[in-house]
Amino acid sequence: EDKVVQSPLSLVVHEGDTVTLNCSYEVTNFRSLLWYKQEKKAPTFLFMLTSSGIEKKSGRLSSILDKKELFSILNITATQTGDSAVYLCAANKAAGNKLTFGGGTRVLVKP
Amino acid sequence: DGGITQSPKYLFRKEGQNVTLSCEQNLNHDAMYWYRQDPGQGLRLIYYSQIVNDFQKGDIAEGYSVSREKKESFPLTVTSAQKNPTAFYLCASSVWKGSSYEQYFGPGTRLTVT
């Protein structure tokens, strides 16, 4: 059975801190790993990773994939209160383009 | 203004009634998906469709039905057979980006059944 596990479940940090979110997966016919940010509404797309070791960056957010160890991390540097959200990762299968989601990590950034 | 629209935003129904949630996209995406999200949990796949007139069950299809008569539209019917229909329902569509598919979400419909 396909499985995606995110850790930690939740964390609380102060503005300016750096956070690292983890996502491990066990998915047959793995194609890619996607990260989303969800703030009380629909998830918004952050990154899609297909190759190991290649970091993707967008402002203060960055992510990397390790296909040998079957995990990905999402880093947020110099956190701001607007980064408070649930971060979801999902593994995409080659067959059917289905996504299997992890349970999410809830991040709260305090001023 | 391209995107995925879902209506209504909030929906209230009595137990035993079927209800249909709308999902429309003008992104020209081939594949569309329906997910359900319960409080504090990740998303679970209900149904998906890769092309018009074809769809497959996801992980939790029981009590739901879909149709895909047009590329732009993928409505979801929550039937009275669904035991716990109260949830946040998300529609998505996906596009090929050279090495994999990127999936984008509509704003969601929050269904409450009493």
PDB file of C-alpha atoms in Angstrom:
ATOM      1  CA  GLU A   1       0.000   0.000   0.000  1.00  0.00           C
ATOM      2  CA  ASP A   2       1.324   3.451  -0.912  1.00  0.00           C
ATOM      3  CA  LYS A   3       2.248   5.598   2.054  1.00  0.00           C
ATOM      4  CA  VAL A   4       3.430   9.169   2.625  1.00  0.00           C
ATOM      5  CA  VAL A   5       4.409  10.271   6.122  1.00  0.00           C
ATOM      6  CA  GLN A   6       5.174  13.813   7.204  1.00  0.00           C
ATOM      7  CA  SER A   7       6.977  14.966  10.319  1.00  0.00           C
ATOM      8  CA  PRO A   8       6.722  16.690  12.628  1.00  0.00           C
ATOM      9  CA  LEU A   9       2.939  16.818  12.987  1.00  0.00           C
ATOM     10  CA  SER A  10       3.141  20.429  14.070  1.00  0.00           C
ATOM     11  CA  LEU A  11       5.644  22.993  15.249  1.00  0.00           C
ATOM     12  CA  VAL A  12       5.712  26.474  16.688  1.00  0.00           C
ATOM     13  CA  VAL A  13       8.534  28.868  15.872  1.00  0.00           C
ATOM     14  CA  HIS A  14       9.235  32.585  16.159  1.00  0.00           C
ATOM     15  CA  GLU A  15       9.646  34.992  13.292  1.00  0.00           C
ATOM     16  CA  GLY A  16      13.114  34.760  11.808  1.00  0.00           C
ATOM     17  CA  ASP A  17      13.609  31.095  12.697  1.00  0.00           C
ATOM     18  CA  THR A  18      14.340  28.408  10.089  1.00  0.00           C
ATOM     19  CA  VAL A  19      12.076  25.373   9.821  1.00  0.00           C
ATOM     20  CA  THR A  20      12.681  22.025   8.164  1.00  0.00           C
ATOM     21  CA  LEU A  21       9.748  19.807   7.257  1.00  0.00           C
ATOM     22  CA  ASN A  22      10.177  16.144   6.409  1.00  0.00           C
ATOM     23  CA  CYS A  23       8.297  13.904   4.016  1.00  0.00           C
ATOM     24  CA  SER A  24       9.046  10.209   3.528  1.00  0.00           C
ATOM     25  CA  TYR A  25       7.300   8.035   0.988  1.00  0.00           C
ATOM     26  CA  GLU A  26       6.783   4.452  -0.077  1.00  0.00           C
ATOM     27  CA  VAL A  27       5.069   4.548  -3.446  1.00  0.00           C
ATOM     28  CA  THR A  28       5.217   2.096  -6.311  1.00  0.00           C
ATOM     29  CA  ASN A  29       5.987   3.558  -9.732  1.00  0.00           C
ATOM     30  CA  PHE A  30       7.074   6.834  -8.144  1.00  0.00           C
ATOM     31  CA  ARG A  31       7.304   9.762 -10.508  1.00  0.00           C
ATOM     32  CA  SER A  32       7.521  12.983  -8.488  1.00  0.00           C
ATOM     33  CA  LEU A  33       7.059  14.611  -5.096  1.00  0.00           C
ATOM     34  CA  LEU A  34       4.914  17.723  -4.713  1.00  0.00           C
ATOM     35  CA  TRP A  35       4.701  20.266  -1.890  1.00  0.00           C
ATOM     36  CA  TYR A  36       1.656  22.430  -1.149  1.00  0.00           C
ATOM     37  CA  LYS A  37       0.806  25.176   1.347  1.00  0.00           C
ATOM     38  CA  GLN A  38      -2.703  25.201   2.785  1.00  0.00           C
ATOM     39  CA  GLU A  39      -4.106  28.147   4.728  1.00  0.00           C
ATOM     40  CA  LYS A  40      -7.737  27.399   5.676  1.00  0.00           C
ATOM     41  CA  LYS A  41      -8.665  26.904   2.049  1.00  0.00           C
ATOM     42  CA  ALA A  42      -7.425  25.016  -0.989  1.00  0.00           C
ATOM     43  CA  PRO A  43      -3.771  23.945  -1.165  1.00  0.00           C
ATOM     44  CA  THR A  44      -1.531  26.150  -3.275  1.00  0.00           C
ATOM     45  CA  PHE A  45       1.281  24.582  -5.267  1.00  0.00           C
ATOM     46  CA  LEU A  46       4.853  25.180  -4.094  1.00  0.00           C
ATOM     47  CA  PHE A  47       7.243  22.729  -5.730  1.00  0.00           C
ATOM     48  CA  MET A  48       7.430  19.619  -7.847  1.00  0.00           C
ATOM     49  CA  LEU A  49      10.577  17.483  -7.526  1.00  0.00           C
ATOM     50  CA  THR A  50      11.522  14.681  -9.860  1.00  0.00           C
ATOM     51  CA  SER A  51      15.304  14.336  -9.570  1.00  0.00           C
ATOM     52  CA  SER A  52      17.452  13.575  -6.563  1.00  0.00           C
ATOM     53  CA  GLY A  53      19.823  16.177  -5.202  1.00  0.00           C
ATOM     54  CA  ILE A  54      18.563  19.149  -7.202  1.00  0.00           C
ATOM     55  CA  GLU A  55      17.356  21.893  -4.890  1.00  0.00           C
ATOM     56  CA  LYS A  56      14.374  23.938  -5.943  1.00  0.00           C
ATOM     57  CA  LYS A  57      14.085  27.455  -4.515  1.00  0.00           C
ATOM     58  CA  SER A  58      11.391  30.067  -4.379  1.00  0.00           C
ATOM     59  CA  GLY A  59      12.234  33.041  -2.213  1.00  0.00           C
ATOM     60  CA  ARG A  60      12.730  31.830   1.350  1.00  0.00           C
ATOM     61  CA  LEU A  61      11.434  28.348   0.543  1.00  0.00           C
ATOM     62  CA  SER A  62      13.535  25.516  -0.810  1.00  0.00           C
ATOM     63  CA  SER A  63      13.096  21.792  -1.239  1.00  0.00           C
ATOM     64  CA  ILE A  64      15.144  18.772  -2.176  1.00  0.00           C
ATOM     65  CA  LEU A  65      14.414  15.141  -2.982  1.00  0.00           C
ATOM     66  CA  ASP A  66      16.388  11.993  -2.154  1.00  0.00           C
ATOM     67  CA  LYS A  67      15.090   9.117  -4.288  1.00  0.00           C
ATOM     68  CA  LYS A  68      17.512   6.628  -2.772  1.00  0.00           C
ATOM     69  CA  GLU A  69      16.390   7.211   0.814  1.00  0.00           C
ATOM     70  CA  LEU A  70      12.809   8.025  -0.283  1.00  0.00           C
ATOM     71  CA  PHE A  71      12.346  11.385   1.370  1.00  0.00           C
ATOM     72  CA  SER A  72      12.079  15.080   0.733  1.00  0.00           C
ATOM     73  CA  ILE A  73      12.563  18.136   2.909  1.00  0.00           C
ATOM     74  CA  LEU A  74      11.062  21.592   2.711  1.00  0.00           C
ATOM     75  CA  ASN A  75      13.016  24.435   4.287  1.00  0.00           C
ATOM     76  CA  ILE A  76      11.668  27.836   5.178  1.00  0.00           C
ATOM     77  CA  THR A  77      14.253  30.413   6.210  1.00  0.00           C
ATOM     78  CA  ALA A  78      13.655  33.735   8.001  1.00  0.00           C
ATOM     79  CA  THR A  79      10.080  32.683   8.766  1.00  0.00           C
ATOM     80  CA  GLN A  80       7.280  35.244   8.830  1.00  0.00           C
ATOM     81  CA  THR A  81       3.804  35.060  10.358  1.00  0.00           C
ATOM     82  CA  GLY A  82       2.430  34.658   6.824  1.00  0.00           C
ATOM     83  CA  ASP A  83       4.210  31.303   6.625  1.00  0.00           C
ATOM     84  CA  SER A  84       1.780  29.909   9.200  1.00  0.00           C
ATOM     85  CA  ALA A  85      -0.100  27.144   7.395  1.00  0.00           C
ATOM     86  CA  VAL A  86      -0.365  23.417   6.924  1.00  0.00           C
ATOM     87  CA  TYR A  87       2.283  22.104   4.534  1.00  0.00           C
ATOM     88  CA  LEU A  88       1.330  19.023   2.554  1.00  0.00           C
ATOM     89  CA  CYS A  89       3.528  16.738   0.540  1.00  0.00           C
ATOM     90  CA  ALA A  90       2.232  14.274  -2.026  1.00  0.00           C
ATOM     91  CA  ALA A  91       3.821  11.513  -4.086  1.00  0.00           C
ATOM     92  CA  ASN A  92       2.806  11.169  -7.704  1.00  0.00           C
ATOM     93  CA  LYS A  93       2.564   7.733  -9.280  1.00  0.00           C
ATOM     94  CA  ALA A  94       3.374   7.172 -12.917  1.00  0.00           C
ATOM     95  CA  ALA A  95       0.215   5.104 -13.347  1.00  0.00           C
ATOM     96  CA  GLY A  96      -2.918   7.240 -13.404  1.00  0.00           C
ATOM     97  CA  ASN A  97      -1.142  10.394 -12.225  1.00  0.00           C
ATOM     98  CA  LYS A  98      -2.574   9.876  -8.787  1.00  0.00           C
ATOM     99  CA  LEU A  99      -1.306  11.741  -5.763  1.00  0.00           C
ATOM    100  CA  THR A 100      -0.960  10.133  -2.352  1.00  0.00           C
ATOM    101  CA  PHE A 101      -0.893  12.801   0.346  1.00  0.00           C
ATOM    102  CA  GLY A 102       0.784  12.862   3.716  1.00  0.00           C
ATOM    103  CA  GLY A 103      -1.125  14.072   6.745  1.00  0.00           C
ATOM    104  CA  GLY A 104       0.517  17.492   6.693  1.00  0.00           C
ATOM    105  CA  THR A 105       2.692  19.511   9.061  1.00  0.00           C
ATOM    106  CA  ARG A 106       1.041  22.449  10.804  1.00  0.00           C
ATOM    107  CA  VAL A 107       3.450  25.382  11.187  1.00  0.00           C
ATOM    108  CA  LEU A 108       2.686  28.310  13.463  1.00  0.00           C
ATOM    109  CA  VAL A 109       5.006  31.298  13.289  1.00  0.00           C
ATOM    110  CA  LYS A 110       4.694  33.635  16.263  1.00  0.00           C
ATOM    111  CA  PRO A 111       5.661  37.307  16.039  1.00  0.00           C
TER     112      PRO A 111
ATOM    113  CA  ASP B   1      -8.728  34.535 -16.140  1.00  0.00           C
ATOM    114  CA  GLY B   2      -7.909  30.836 -16.098  1.00  0.00           C
ATOM    115  CA  GLY B   3      -8.534  28.561 -13.177  1.00  0.00           C
ATOM    116  CA  ILE B   4     -10.606  25.965 -11.414  1.00  0.00           C
ATOM    117  CA  THR B   5     -13.956  26.955  -9.971  1.00  0.00           C
ATOM    118  CA  GLN B   6     -16.053  25.052  -7.497  1.00  0.00           C
ATOM    119  CA  SER B   7     -19.514  25.922  -6.416  1.00  0.00           C
ATOM    120  CA  PRO B   8     -21.025  26.466  -4.015  1.00  0.00           C
ATOM    121  CA  LYS B   9     -18.439  27.403  -1.375  1.00  0.00           C
ATOM    122  CA  TYR B  10     -20.670  26.127   1.445  1.00  0.00           C
ATOM    123  CA  LEU B  11     -23.424  23.555   1.121  1.00  0.00           C
ATOM    124  CA  PHE B  12     -25.872  22.262   3.693  1.00  0.00           C
ATOM    125  CA  ARG B  13     -28.004  19.178   3.199  1.00  0.00           C
ATOM    126  CA  LYS B  14     -30.242  16.897   5.164  1.00  0.00           C
ATOM    127  CA  GLU B  15     -29.246  13.286   5.653  1.00  0.00           C
ATOM    128  CA  GLY B  16     -30.622  11.001   2.967  1.00  0.00           C
ATOM    129  CA  GLN B  17     -30.420  13.551   0.159  1.00  0.00           C
ATOM    130  CA  ASN B  18     -28.071  13.288  -2.794  1.00  0.00           C
ATOM    131  CA  VAL B  19     -26.052  16.407  -3.543  1.00  0.00           C
ATOM    132  CA  THR B  20     -23.932  17.369  -6.556  1.00  0.00           C
ATOM    133  CA  LEU B  21     -20.799  19.482  -6.264  1.00  0.00           C
ATOM    134  CA  SER B  22     -19.690  21.426  -9.302  1.00  0.00           C
ATOM    135  CA  CYS B  23     -16.139  21.659 -10.662  1.00  0.00           C
ATOM    136  CA  GLU B  24     -15.208  23.565 -13.813  1.00  0.00           C
ATOM    137  CA  GLN B  25     -11.781  24.368 -15.266  1.00  0.00           C
ATOM    138  CA  ASN B  26     -10.784  26.499 -18.244  1.00  0.00           C
ATOM    139  CA  LEU B  27      -7.115  25.502 -18.168  1.00  0.00           C
ATOM    140  CA  ASN B  28      -7.521  22.929 -20.922  1.00  0.00           C
ATOM    141  CA  HIS B  29      -6.206  20.251 -18.555  1.00  0.00           C
ATOM    142  CA  ASP B  30      -6.993  16.665 -19.495  1.00  0.00           C
ATOM    143  CA  ALA B  31      -7.008  15.130 -16.034  1.00  0.00           C
ATOM    144  CA  MET B  32      -9.305  16.067 -13.161  1.00  0.00           C
ATOM    145  CA  TYR B  33      -9.616  14.781  -9.601  1.00  0.00           C
ATOM    146  CA  TRP B  34     -11.859  14.861  -6.552  1.00  0.00           C
ATOM    147  CA  TYR B  35     -10.450  14.733  -3.021  1.00  0.00           C
ATOM    148  CA  ARG B  36     -11.982  14.786   0.396  1.00  0.00           C
ATOM    149  CA  GLN B  37     -10.311  16.395   3.416  1.00  0.00           C
ATOM    150  CA  ASP B  38     -11.420  15.814   6.998  1.00  0.00           C
ATOM    151  CA  PRO B  39     -10.346  18.115   9.847  1.00  0.00           C
ATOM    152  CA  GLY B  40      -6.652  17.786  10.671  1.00  0.00           C
ATOM    153  CA  GLN B  41      -6.038  15.246   7.943  1.00  0.00           C
ATOM    154  CA  GLY B  42      -4.482  15.059   4.522  1.00  0.00           C
ATOM    155  CA  LEU B  43      -6.368  14.658   1.257  1.00  0.00           C
ATOM    156  CA  ARG B  44      -7.885  11.368   0.134  1.00  0.00           C
ATOM    157  CA  LEU B  45      -8.672  10.634  -3.504  1.00  0.00           C
ATOM    158  CA  ILE B  46     -12.320   9.896  -4.346  1.00  0.00           C
ATOM    159  CA  TYR B  47     -12.380   9.698  -8.162  1.00  0.00           C
ATOM    160  CA  TYR B  48     -10.202  10.817 -11.021  1.00  0.00           C
ATOM    161  CA  SER B  49     -10.578  11.190 -14.761  1.00  0.00           C
ATOM    162  CA  GLN B  50      -7.742  11.289 -17.251  1.00  0.00           C
ATOM    163  CA  ILE B  51      -9.858  11.973 -20.344  1.00  0.00           C
ATOM    164  CA  VAL B  52     -13.425  12.783 -21.283  1.00  0.00           C
ATOM    165  CA  ASN B  53     -15.939   9.957 -20.826  1.00  0.00           C
ATOM    166  CA  ASP B  54     -13.537   7.987 -18.646  1.00  0.00           C
ATOM    167  CA  PHE B  55     -12.994   7.955 -14.899  1.00  0.00           C
ATOM    168  CA  GLN B  56     -11.581   5.649 -12.215  1.00  0.00           C
ATOM    169  CA  LYS B  57     -12.247   5.072  -8.545  1.00  0.00           C
ATOM    170  CA  GLY B  58      -9.785   6.464  -6.079  1.00  0.00           C
ATOM    171  CA  ASP B  59      -9.144   5.222  -2.564  1.00  0.00           C
ATOM    172  CA  ILE B  60     -12.545   6.140  -1.060  1.00  0.00           C
ATOM    173  CA  ALA B  61     -15.088   5.999  -3.932  1.00  0.00           C
ATOM    174  CA  GLU B  62     -17.904   4.274  -2.036  1.00  0.00           C
ATOM    175  CA  GLY B  63     -20.987   6.494  -1.757  1.00  0.00           C
ATOM    176  CA  TYR B  64     -19.830   8.860  -4.510  1.00  0.00           C
ATOM    177  CA  SER B  65     -20.389   9.067  -8.263  1.00  0.00           C
ATOM    178  CA  VAL B  66     -18.934  11.256 -11.032  1.00  0.00           C
ATOM    179  CA  SER B  67     -19.341  12.002 -14.713  1.00  0.00           C
ATOM    180  CA  ARG B  68     -16.990  13.503 -17.289  1.00  0.00           C
ATOM    181  CA  GLU B  69     -19.041  14.449 -20.332  1.00  0.00           C
ATOM    182  CA  LYS B  70     -16.997  17.564 -21.089  1.00  0.00           C
ATOM    183  CA  LYS B  71     -13.300  18.278 -20.685  1.00  0.00           C
ATOM    184  CA  GLU B  72     -14.040  21.365 -18.586  1.00  0.00           C
ATOM    185  CA  SER B  73     -16.432  19.787 -16.121  1.00  0.00           C
ATOM    186  CA  PHE B  74     -16.158  17.001 -13.519  1.00  0.00           C
ATOM    187  CA  PRO B  75     -19.168  17.061 -11.142  1.00  0.00           C
ATOM    188  CA  LEU B  76     -19.218  14.911  -8.007  1.00  0.00           C
ATOM    189  CA  THR B  77     -22.428  13.493  -6.553  1.00  0.00           C
ATOM    190  CA  VAL B  78     -22.433  12.614  -2.878  1.00  0.00           C
ATOM    191  CA  THR B  79     -25.128   9.992  -2.493  1.00  0.00           C
ATOM    192  CA  SER B  80     -27.141   9.010   0.541  1.00  0.00           C
ATOM    193  CA  ALA B  81     -25.015   5.847   0.678  1.00  0.00           C
ATOM    194  CA  GLN B  82     -21.984   7.850   1.852  1.00  0.00           C
ATOM    195  CA  LYS B  83     -21.863   7.252   5.600  1.00  0.00           C
ATOM    196  CA  ASN B  84     -19.950  10.383   6.664  1.00  0.00           C
ATOM    197  CA  PRO B  85     -20.418  12.990   3.932  1.00  0.00           C
ATOM    198  CA  THR B  86     -19.594  16.085   5.993  1.00  0.00           C
ATOM    199  CA  ALA B  87     -16.150  17.202   4.788  1.00  0.00           C
ATOM    200  CA  PHE B  88     -14.195  19.683   2.687  1.00  0.00           C
ATOM    201  CA  TYR B  89     -14.253  18.624  -0.976  1.00  0.00           C
ATOM    202  CA  LEU B  90     -11.479  19.683  -3.324  1.00  0.00           C
ATOM    203  CA  CYS B  91     -11.404  19.410  -7.081  1.00  0.00           C
ATOM    204  CA  ALA B  92      -8.102  19.484  -8.950  1.00  0.00           C
ATOM    205  CA  SER B  93      -6.738  19.293 -12.467  1.00  0.00           C
ATOM    206  CA  SER B  94      -3.268  18.468 -13.701  1.00  0.00           C
ATOM    207  CA  VAL B  95      -0.905  19.407 -16.506  1.00  0.00           C
ATOM    208  CA  TRP B  96       2.234  17.739 -17.823  1.00  0.00           C
ATOM    209  CA  LYS B  97       5.375  19.742 -17.027  1.00  0.00           C
ATOM    210  CA  GLY B  98       8.048  17.894 -18.957  1.00  0.00           C
ATOM    211  CA  SER B  99       8.892  15.227 -16.400  1.00  0.00           C
ATOM    212  CA  SER B 100       5.746  14.877 -14.335  1.00  0.00           C
ATOM    213  CA  TYR B 101       2.284  16.266 -13.734  1.00  0.00           C
ATOM    214  CA  GLU B 102       1.623  19.349 -11.619  1.00  0.00           C
ATOM    215  CA  GLN B 103      -1.721  19.328  -9.923  1.00  0.00           C
ATOM    216  CA  TYR B 104      -3.668  22.476  -9.046  1.00  0.00           C
ATOM    217  CA  PHE B 105      -6.678  22.836  -6.794  1.00  0.00           C
ATOM    218  CA  GLY B 106      -9.970  24.674  -6.883  1.00  0.00           C
ATOM    219  CA  PRO B 107     -11.159  26.692  -3.856  1.00  0.00           C
ATOM    220  CA  GLY B 108     -13.158  23.795  -2.398  1.00  0.00           C
ATOM    221  CA  THR B 109     -16.720  23.162  -1.235  1.00  0.00           C
ATOM    222  CA  ARG B 110     -17.455  22.640   2.438  1.00  0.00           C
ATOM    223  CA  LEU B 111     -20.370  20.212   2.732  1.00  0.00           C
ATOM    224  CA  THR B 112     -22.320  19.814   5.958  1.00  0.00           C
ATOM    225  CA  VAL B 113     -24.927  17.085   6.226  1.00  0.00           C
ATOM    226  CA  THR B 114     -27.211  17.020   9.259  1.00  0.00           C
TER     227      THR B 114
END
